[in-house]
Short mmCIF file of C-alpha atoms in Angstrom, two decimals:
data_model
loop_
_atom_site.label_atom_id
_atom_site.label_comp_id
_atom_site.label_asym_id
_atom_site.label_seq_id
_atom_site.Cartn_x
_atom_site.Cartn_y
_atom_site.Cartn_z
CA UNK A 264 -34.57 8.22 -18.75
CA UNK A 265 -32.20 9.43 -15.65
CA UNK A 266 -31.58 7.08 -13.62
CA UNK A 267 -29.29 6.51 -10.32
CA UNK A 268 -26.29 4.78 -12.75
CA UNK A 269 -27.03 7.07 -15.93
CA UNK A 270 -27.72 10.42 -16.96
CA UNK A 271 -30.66 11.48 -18.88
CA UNK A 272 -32.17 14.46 -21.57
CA UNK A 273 -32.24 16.80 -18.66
CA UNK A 274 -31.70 19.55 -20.06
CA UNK A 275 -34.31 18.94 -22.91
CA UNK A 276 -37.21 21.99 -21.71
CA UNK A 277 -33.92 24.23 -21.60
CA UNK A 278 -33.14 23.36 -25.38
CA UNK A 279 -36.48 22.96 -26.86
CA UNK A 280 -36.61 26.64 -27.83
CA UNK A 281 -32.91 26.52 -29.41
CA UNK A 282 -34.31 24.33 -32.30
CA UNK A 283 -35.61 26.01 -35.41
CA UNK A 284 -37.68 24.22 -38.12
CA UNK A 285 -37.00 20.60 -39.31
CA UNK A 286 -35.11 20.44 -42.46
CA UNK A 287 -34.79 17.28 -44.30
CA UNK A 288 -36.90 15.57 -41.48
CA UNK A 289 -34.50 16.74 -38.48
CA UNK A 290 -34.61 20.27 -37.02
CA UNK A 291 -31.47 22.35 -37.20
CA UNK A 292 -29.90 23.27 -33.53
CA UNK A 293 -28.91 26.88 -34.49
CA UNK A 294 -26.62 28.10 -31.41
CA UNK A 295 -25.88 24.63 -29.93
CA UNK A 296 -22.42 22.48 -29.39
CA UNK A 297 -21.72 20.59 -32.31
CA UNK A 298 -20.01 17.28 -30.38
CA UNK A 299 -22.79 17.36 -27.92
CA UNK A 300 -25.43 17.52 -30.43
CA UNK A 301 -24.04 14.90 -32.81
CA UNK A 302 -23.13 12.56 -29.47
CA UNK A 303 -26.46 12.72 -27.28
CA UNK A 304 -28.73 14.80 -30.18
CA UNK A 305 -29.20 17.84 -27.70
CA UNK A 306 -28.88 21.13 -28.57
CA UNK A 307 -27.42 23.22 -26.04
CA UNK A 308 -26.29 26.87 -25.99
CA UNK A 309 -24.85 28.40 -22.86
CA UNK A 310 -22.88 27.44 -19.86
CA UNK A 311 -25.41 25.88 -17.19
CA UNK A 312 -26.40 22.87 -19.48
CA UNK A 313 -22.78 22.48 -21.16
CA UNK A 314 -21.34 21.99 -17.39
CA UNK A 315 -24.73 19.59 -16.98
CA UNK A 316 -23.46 17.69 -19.87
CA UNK A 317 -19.77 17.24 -19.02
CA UNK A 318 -20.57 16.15 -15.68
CA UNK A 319 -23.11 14.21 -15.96
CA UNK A 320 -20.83 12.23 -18.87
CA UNK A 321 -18.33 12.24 -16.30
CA UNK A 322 -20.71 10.17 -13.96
CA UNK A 323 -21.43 7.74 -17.06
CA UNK A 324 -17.98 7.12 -17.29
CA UNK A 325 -17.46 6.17 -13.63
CA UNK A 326 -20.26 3.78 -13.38
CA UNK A 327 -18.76 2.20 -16.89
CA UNK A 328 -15.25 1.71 -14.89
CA UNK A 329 -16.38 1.06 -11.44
CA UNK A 330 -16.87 -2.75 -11.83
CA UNK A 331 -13.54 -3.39 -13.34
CA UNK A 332 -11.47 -3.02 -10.05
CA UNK A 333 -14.12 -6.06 -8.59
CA UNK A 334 -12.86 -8.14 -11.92
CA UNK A 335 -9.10 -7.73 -10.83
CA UNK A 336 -9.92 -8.18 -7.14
CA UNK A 337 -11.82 -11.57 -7.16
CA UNK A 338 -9.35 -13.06 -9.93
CA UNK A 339 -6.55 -12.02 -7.27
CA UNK A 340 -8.14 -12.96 -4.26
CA UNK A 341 -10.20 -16.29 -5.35
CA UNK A 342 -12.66 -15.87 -2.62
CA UNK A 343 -15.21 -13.53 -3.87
CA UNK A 344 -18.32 -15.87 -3.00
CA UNK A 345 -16.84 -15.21 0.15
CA UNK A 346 -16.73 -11.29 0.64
CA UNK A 347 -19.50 -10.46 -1.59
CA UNK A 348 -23.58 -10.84 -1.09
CA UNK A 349 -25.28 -12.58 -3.37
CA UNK A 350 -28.21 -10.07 -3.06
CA UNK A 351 -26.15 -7.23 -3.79
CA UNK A 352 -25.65 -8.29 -7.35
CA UNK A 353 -29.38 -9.51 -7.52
CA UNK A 354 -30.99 -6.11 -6.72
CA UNK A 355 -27.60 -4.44 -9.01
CA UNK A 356 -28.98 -6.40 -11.73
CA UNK A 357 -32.40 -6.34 -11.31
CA UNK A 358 -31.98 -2.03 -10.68
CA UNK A 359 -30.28 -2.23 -14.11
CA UNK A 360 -32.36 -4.70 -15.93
CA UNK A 361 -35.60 -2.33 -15.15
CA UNK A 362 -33.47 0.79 -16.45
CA UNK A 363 -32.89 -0.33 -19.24
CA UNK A 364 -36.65 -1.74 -19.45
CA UNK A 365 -37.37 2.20 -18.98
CA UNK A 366 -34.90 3.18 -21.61
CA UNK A 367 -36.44 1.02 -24.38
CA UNK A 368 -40.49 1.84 -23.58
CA UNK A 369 -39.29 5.55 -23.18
CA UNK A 370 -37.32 5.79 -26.86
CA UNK A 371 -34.32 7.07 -24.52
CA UNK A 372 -30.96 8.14 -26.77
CA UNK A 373 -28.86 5.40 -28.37
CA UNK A 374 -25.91 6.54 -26.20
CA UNK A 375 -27.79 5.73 -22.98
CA UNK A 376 -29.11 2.46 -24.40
CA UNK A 377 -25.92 0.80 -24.96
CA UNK A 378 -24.42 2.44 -21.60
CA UNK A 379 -27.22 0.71 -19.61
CA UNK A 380 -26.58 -2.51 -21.93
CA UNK A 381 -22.78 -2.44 -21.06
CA UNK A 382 -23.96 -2.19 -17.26
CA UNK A 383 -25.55 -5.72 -17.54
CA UNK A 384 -22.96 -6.71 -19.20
CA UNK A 385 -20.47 -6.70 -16.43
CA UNK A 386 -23.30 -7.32 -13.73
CA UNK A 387 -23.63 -10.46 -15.40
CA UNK A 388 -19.90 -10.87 -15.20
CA UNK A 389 -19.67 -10.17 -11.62
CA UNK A 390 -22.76 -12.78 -10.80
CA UNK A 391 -20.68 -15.24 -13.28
CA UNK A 392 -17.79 -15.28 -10.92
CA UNK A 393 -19.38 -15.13 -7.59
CA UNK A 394 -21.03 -18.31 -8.77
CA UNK A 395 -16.88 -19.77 -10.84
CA UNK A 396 -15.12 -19.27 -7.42
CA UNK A 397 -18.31 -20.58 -5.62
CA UNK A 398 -18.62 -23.61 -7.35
CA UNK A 399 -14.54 -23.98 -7.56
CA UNK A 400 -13.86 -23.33 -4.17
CA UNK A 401 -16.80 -25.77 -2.48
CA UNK A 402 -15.28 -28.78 -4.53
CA UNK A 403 -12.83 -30.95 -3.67
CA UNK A 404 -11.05 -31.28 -7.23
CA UNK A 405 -10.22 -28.71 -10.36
CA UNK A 406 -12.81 -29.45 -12.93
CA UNK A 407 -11.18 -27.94 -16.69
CA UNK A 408 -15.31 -27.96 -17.74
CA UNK A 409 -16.00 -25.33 -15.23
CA UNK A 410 -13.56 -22.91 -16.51
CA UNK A 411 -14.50 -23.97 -19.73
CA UNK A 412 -17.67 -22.74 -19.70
CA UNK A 413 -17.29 -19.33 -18.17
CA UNK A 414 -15.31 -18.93 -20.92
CA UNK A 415 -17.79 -19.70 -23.38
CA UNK A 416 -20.42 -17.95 -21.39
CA UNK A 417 -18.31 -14.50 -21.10
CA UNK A 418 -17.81 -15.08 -25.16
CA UNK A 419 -21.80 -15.41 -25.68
CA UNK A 420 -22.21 -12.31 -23.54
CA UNK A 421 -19.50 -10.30 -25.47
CA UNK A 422 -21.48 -11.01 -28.52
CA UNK A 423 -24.60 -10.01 -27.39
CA UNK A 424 -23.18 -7.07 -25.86
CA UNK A 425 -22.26 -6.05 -29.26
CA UNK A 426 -25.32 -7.06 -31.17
CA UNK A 427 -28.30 -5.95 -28.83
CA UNK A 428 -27.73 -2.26 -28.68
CA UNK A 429 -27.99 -1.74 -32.78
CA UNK A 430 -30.99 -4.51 -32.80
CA UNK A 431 -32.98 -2.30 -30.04
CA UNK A 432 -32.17 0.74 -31.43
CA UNK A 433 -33.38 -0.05 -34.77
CA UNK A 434 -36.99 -1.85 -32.84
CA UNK A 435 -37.35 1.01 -30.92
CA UNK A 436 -38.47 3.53 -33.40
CA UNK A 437 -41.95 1.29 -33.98
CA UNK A 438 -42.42 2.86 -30.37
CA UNK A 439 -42.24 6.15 -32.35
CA UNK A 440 -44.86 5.64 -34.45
CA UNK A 441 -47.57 4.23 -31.83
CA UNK A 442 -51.26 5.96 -31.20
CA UNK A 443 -50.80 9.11 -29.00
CA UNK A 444 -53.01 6.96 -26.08
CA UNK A 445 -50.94 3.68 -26.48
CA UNK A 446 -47.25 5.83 -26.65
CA UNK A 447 -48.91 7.97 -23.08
CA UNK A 448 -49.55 4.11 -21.55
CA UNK A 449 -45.46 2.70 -22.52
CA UNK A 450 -43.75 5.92 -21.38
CA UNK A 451 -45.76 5.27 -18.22
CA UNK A 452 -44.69 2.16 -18.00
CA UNK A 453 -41.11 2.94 -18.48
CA UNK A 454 -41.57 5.66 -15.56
CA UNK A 455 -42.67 2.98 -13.51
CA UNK A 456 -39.54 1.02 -14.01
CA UNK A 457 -37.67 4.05 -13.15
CA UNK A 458 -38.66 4.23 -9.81
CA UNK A 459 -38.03 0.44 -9.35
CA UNK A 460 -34.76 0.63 -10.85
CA UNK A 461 -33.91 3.49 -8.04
CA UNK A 462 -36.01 1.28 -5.39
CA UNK A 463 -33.40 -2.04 -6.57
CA UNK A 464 -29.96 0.29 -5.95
CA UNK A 465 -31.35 1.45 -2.87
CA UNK A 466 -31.78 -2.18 -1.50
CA UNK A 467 -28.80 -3.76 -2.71
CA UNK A 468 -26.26 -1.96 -0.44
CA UNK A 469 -28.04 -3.45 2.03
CA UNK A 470 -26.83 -6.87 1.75
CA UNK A 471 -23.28 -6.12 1.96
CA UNK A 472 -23.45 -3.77 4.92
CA UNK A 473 -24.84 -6.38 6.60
CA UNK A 474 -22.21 -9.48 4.99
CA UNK A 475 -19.18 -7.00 5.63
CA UNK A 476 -20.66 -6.58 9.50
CA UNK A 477 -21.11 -10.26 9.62
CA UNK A 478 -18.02 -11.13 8.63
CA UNK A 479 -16.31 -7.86 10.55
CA UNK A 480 -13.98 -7.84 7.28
CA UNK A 481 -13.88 -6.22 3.77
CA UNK A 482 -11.33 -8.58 2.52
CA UNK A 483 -12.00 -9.74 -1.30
CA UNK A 484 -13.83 -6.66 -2.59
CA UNK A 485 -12.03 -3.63 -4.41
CA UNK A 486 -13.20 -0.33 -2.35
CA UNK A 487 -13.10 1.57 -6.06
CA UNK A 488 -16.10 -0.65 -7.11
CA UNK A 489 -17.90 1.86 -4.34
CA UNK A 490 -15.69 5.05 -4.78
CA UNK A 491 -16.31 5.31 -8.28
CA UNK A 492 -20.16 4.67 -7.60
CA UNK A 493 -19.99 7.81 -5.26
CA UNK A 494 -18.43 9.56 -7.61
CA UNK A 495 -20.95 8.67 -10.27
CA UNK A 496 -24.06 9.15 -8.29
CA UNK A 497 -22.68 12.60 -6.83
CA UNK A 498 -22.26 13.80 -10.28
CA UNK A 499 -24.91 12.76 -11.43
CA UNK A 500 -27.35 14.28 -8.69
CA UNK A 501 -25.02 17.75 -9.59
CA UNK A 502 -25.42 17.36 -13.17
CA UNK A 503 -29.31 17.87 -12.53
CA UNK A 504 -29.18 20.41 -10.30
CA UNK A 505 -26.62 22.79 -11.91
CA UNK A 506 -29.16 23.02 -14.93
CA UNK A 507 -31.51 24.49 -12.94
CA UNK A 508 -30.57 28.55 -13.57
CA UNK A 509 -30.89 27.92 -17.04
CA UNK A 510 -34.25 26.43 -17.29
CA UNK A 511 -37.01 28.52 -19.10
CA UNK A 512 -39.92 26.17 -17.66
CA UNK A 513 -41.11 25.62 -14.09
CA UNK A 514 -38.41 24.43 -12.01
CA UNK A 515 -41.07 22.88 -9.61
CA UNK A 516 -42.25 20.39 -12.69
CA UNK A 517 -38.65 19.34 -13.42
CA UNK A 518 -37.16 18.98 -9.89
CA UNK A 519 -40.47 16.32 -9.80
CA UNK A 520 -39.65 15.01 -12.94
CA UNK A 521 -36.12 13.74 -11.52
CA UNK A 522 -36.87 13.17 -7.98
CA UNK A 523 -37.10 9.54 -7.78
CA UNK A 524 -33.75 9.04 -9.59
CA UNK A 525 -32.32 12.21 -7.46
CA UNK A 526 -33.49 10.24 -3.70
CA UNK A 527 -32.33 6.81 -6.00
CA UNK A 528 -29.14 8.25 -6.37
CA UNK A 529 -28.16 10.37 -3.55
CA UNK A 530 -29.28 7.96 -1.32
CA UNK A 531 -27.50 5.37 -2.67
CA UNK A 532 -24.57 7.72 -2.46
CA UNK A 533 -25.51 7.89 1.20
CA UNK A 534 -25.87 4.24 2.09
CA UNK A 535 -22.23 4.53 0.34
CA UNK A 536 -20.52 6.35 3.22
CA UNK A 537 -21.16 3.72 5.07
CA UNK A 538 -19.68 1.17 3.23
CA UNK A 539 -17.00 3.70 2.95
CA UNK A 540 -16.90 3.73 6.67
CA UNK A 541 -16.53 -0.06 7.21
CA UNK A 542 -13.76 -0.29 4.76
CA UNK A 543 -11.73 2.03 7.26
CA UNK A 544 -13.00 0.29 10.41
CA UNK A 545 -12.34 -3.15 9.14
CA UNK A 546 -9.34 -2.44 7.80
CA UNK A 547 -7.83 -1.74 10.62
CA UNK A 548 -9.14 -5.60 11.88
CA UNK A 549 -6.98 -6.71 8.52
CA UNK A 550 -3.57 -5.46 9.68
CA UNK A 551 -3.65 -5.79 13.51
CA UNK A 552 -4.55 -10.11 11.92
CA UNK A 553 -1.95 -10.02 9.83
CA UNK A 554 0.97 -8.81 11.55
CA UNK A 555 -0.16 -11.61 14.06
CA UNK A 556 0.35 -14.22 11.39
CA UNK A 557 3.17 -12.78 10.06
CA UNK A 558 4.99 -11.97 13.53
CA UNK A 559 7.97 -14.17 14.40
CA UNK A 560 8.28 -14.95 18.04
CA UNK A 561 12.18 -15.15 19.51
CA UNK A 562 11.42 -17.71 21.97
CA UNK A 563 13.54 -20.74 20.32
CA UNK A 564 17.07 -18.78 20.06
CA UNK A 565 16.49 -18.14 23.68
CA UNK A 566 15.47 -21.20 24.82
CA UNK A 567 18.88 -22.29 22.69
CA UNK A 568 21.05 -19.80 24.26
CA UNK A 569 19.66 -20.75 27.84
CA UNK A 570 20.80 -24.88 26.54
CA UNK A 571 24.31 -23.94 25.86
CA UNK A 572 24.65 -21.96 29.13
CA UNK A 573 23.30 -24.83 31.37
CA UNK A 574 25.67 -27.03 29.86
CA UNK A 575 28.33 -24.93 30.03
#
């Protein structure tokens, strides 16, 4: 399903008539692009869902990068625990552990599976070394057993990482094969998660509005981690909307279809601006501090010079 860190089969009542019959099992996409239908198994034909493609890709790929800057900022700064909220990565994890909840009771692509798998993934790695530095920095002595095992626990997540998406895409097509009544009640289900994974990345920018306010500082976190967000959640709310011209069904019933994830998304992208806003503000607070600790006052060459006159 769409959600506010992933793109989804929008563009799947615009392509339904561009399929002719099955052969061999699998229907034949007659006027479609050949990467996009072997990559996300859609089968689209003119401009307004081949631009809804490419962007909304383009917002996949910033959501997959946007957590990397955060990696290199807390291993250079070493106070992470310090500048980020603790319930910023809950509800980020939690709004990505229902997605993906949606994505498997839904049968969503394999593509989006393992992009929503990846997104735990480095969740997981961000709440890993909130709680390293936390831990590290509260105690009075280096303990070689703490680093230990984040390693070991960052090498356990790497392998599930790599094992879970093939296991669940293999499970998932006994969802296929349910009773019409019993398939109805899961994709429901997975709908419902949906909307709570958009009501979990509304609420966690919360949090750190109110920690970077607290602390009147944005010192420790990367500003890309939210940029790229923007930039993912803009494109994504685009890649919906610029599909709309081509759509052959009611525009009313699909606009409904994607509204929670739209108001998930661009409000999140909202909620963003201000974050964007305190980075400037606070930034500012940085400098004007640091040039104070870094100043040099002249006073003791004077007071020297004023020595050597008097005893002159």
């Amino acid at each position: 399903m769409a959600t506010a860190r992933f793109p989804g089969r929008s563009s799947v009542d615009v392509a339904a008539a561009n399929w002719t019959s099955p052969v061999l099992g699998r229907p034949v996409c007659v006027n479609g692009t050949p990467w996009i239908l072997y990559l996300l198994e859609e089968c689209v034909d003119n401009v307004w869902e081949y631009c809804s493609v490419v962007i909304g890709l383009i917002s996949m790929f910033c959501f997959l990068l946007s957590a990397l800057p955060q990696f290199y900022e807390a291993y250079r700064n070493g106070k992470v625990e310090e500048a980020m909220s603790f319930g910023f990565l809950f509800f980020l994890f939690s709004g990505d552990l229902t997605s993906f909840a949606g994505c498997y009771l839904t049968s969503q692509l394999p593509i989006q599976i393992v992009t929503v798998v990846f997104y735990i993934f480095t969740d997981l790695i961000l709440i890993s070394q909130f709680l390293y530095y936390k831990i590290k920095n509260s105690s009075s002595r280096k303990s070689p057993v703490l680093k230990w095992l984040c390693f070991m626990w960052c090498g356990a997540a790497t392998v599930v990482l790599l094992a879970l998406p093939k296991l669940i895409v293999d499970n998932s097509t006994t969802l296929d094969t349910q009773s019409p009544t019993t398939s109805s009640s899961v994709k429901i289900t997975g709908y419902i998660c949906g909307y709570l994974a958009s009501v979990f990345y509304l609420c966690s920018r919360f949090p750190q509005l109110y920690k970077n306010f607290q602390r009147q500082s944005t010192e420790g976190t990367s500003y890309l981690l939210f940029a790229l967000a923007m930039m993912g959640n803009g494109t994504y709310g685009l890649s919906v909307m610029v599909v709309l011209p081509a759509l052959r069904g009611s525009k009313q019933t699909f606009i409904i279809k994607h509204l929670a994830w739209l108001i998930g998304s661009l409000g999140v992208l909202i909620l963003d601006f201000f974050v964007t806003a305190q980075f400037i503000l606070y930034r500012k607070n940085y400098s004007t501090k640091s040039s104070t600790l870094f100043s040099i006052p002249e006073v003791e060459p004077l007071l020297c010079e004023e020595v050597e006159l008097s005893v002159l």
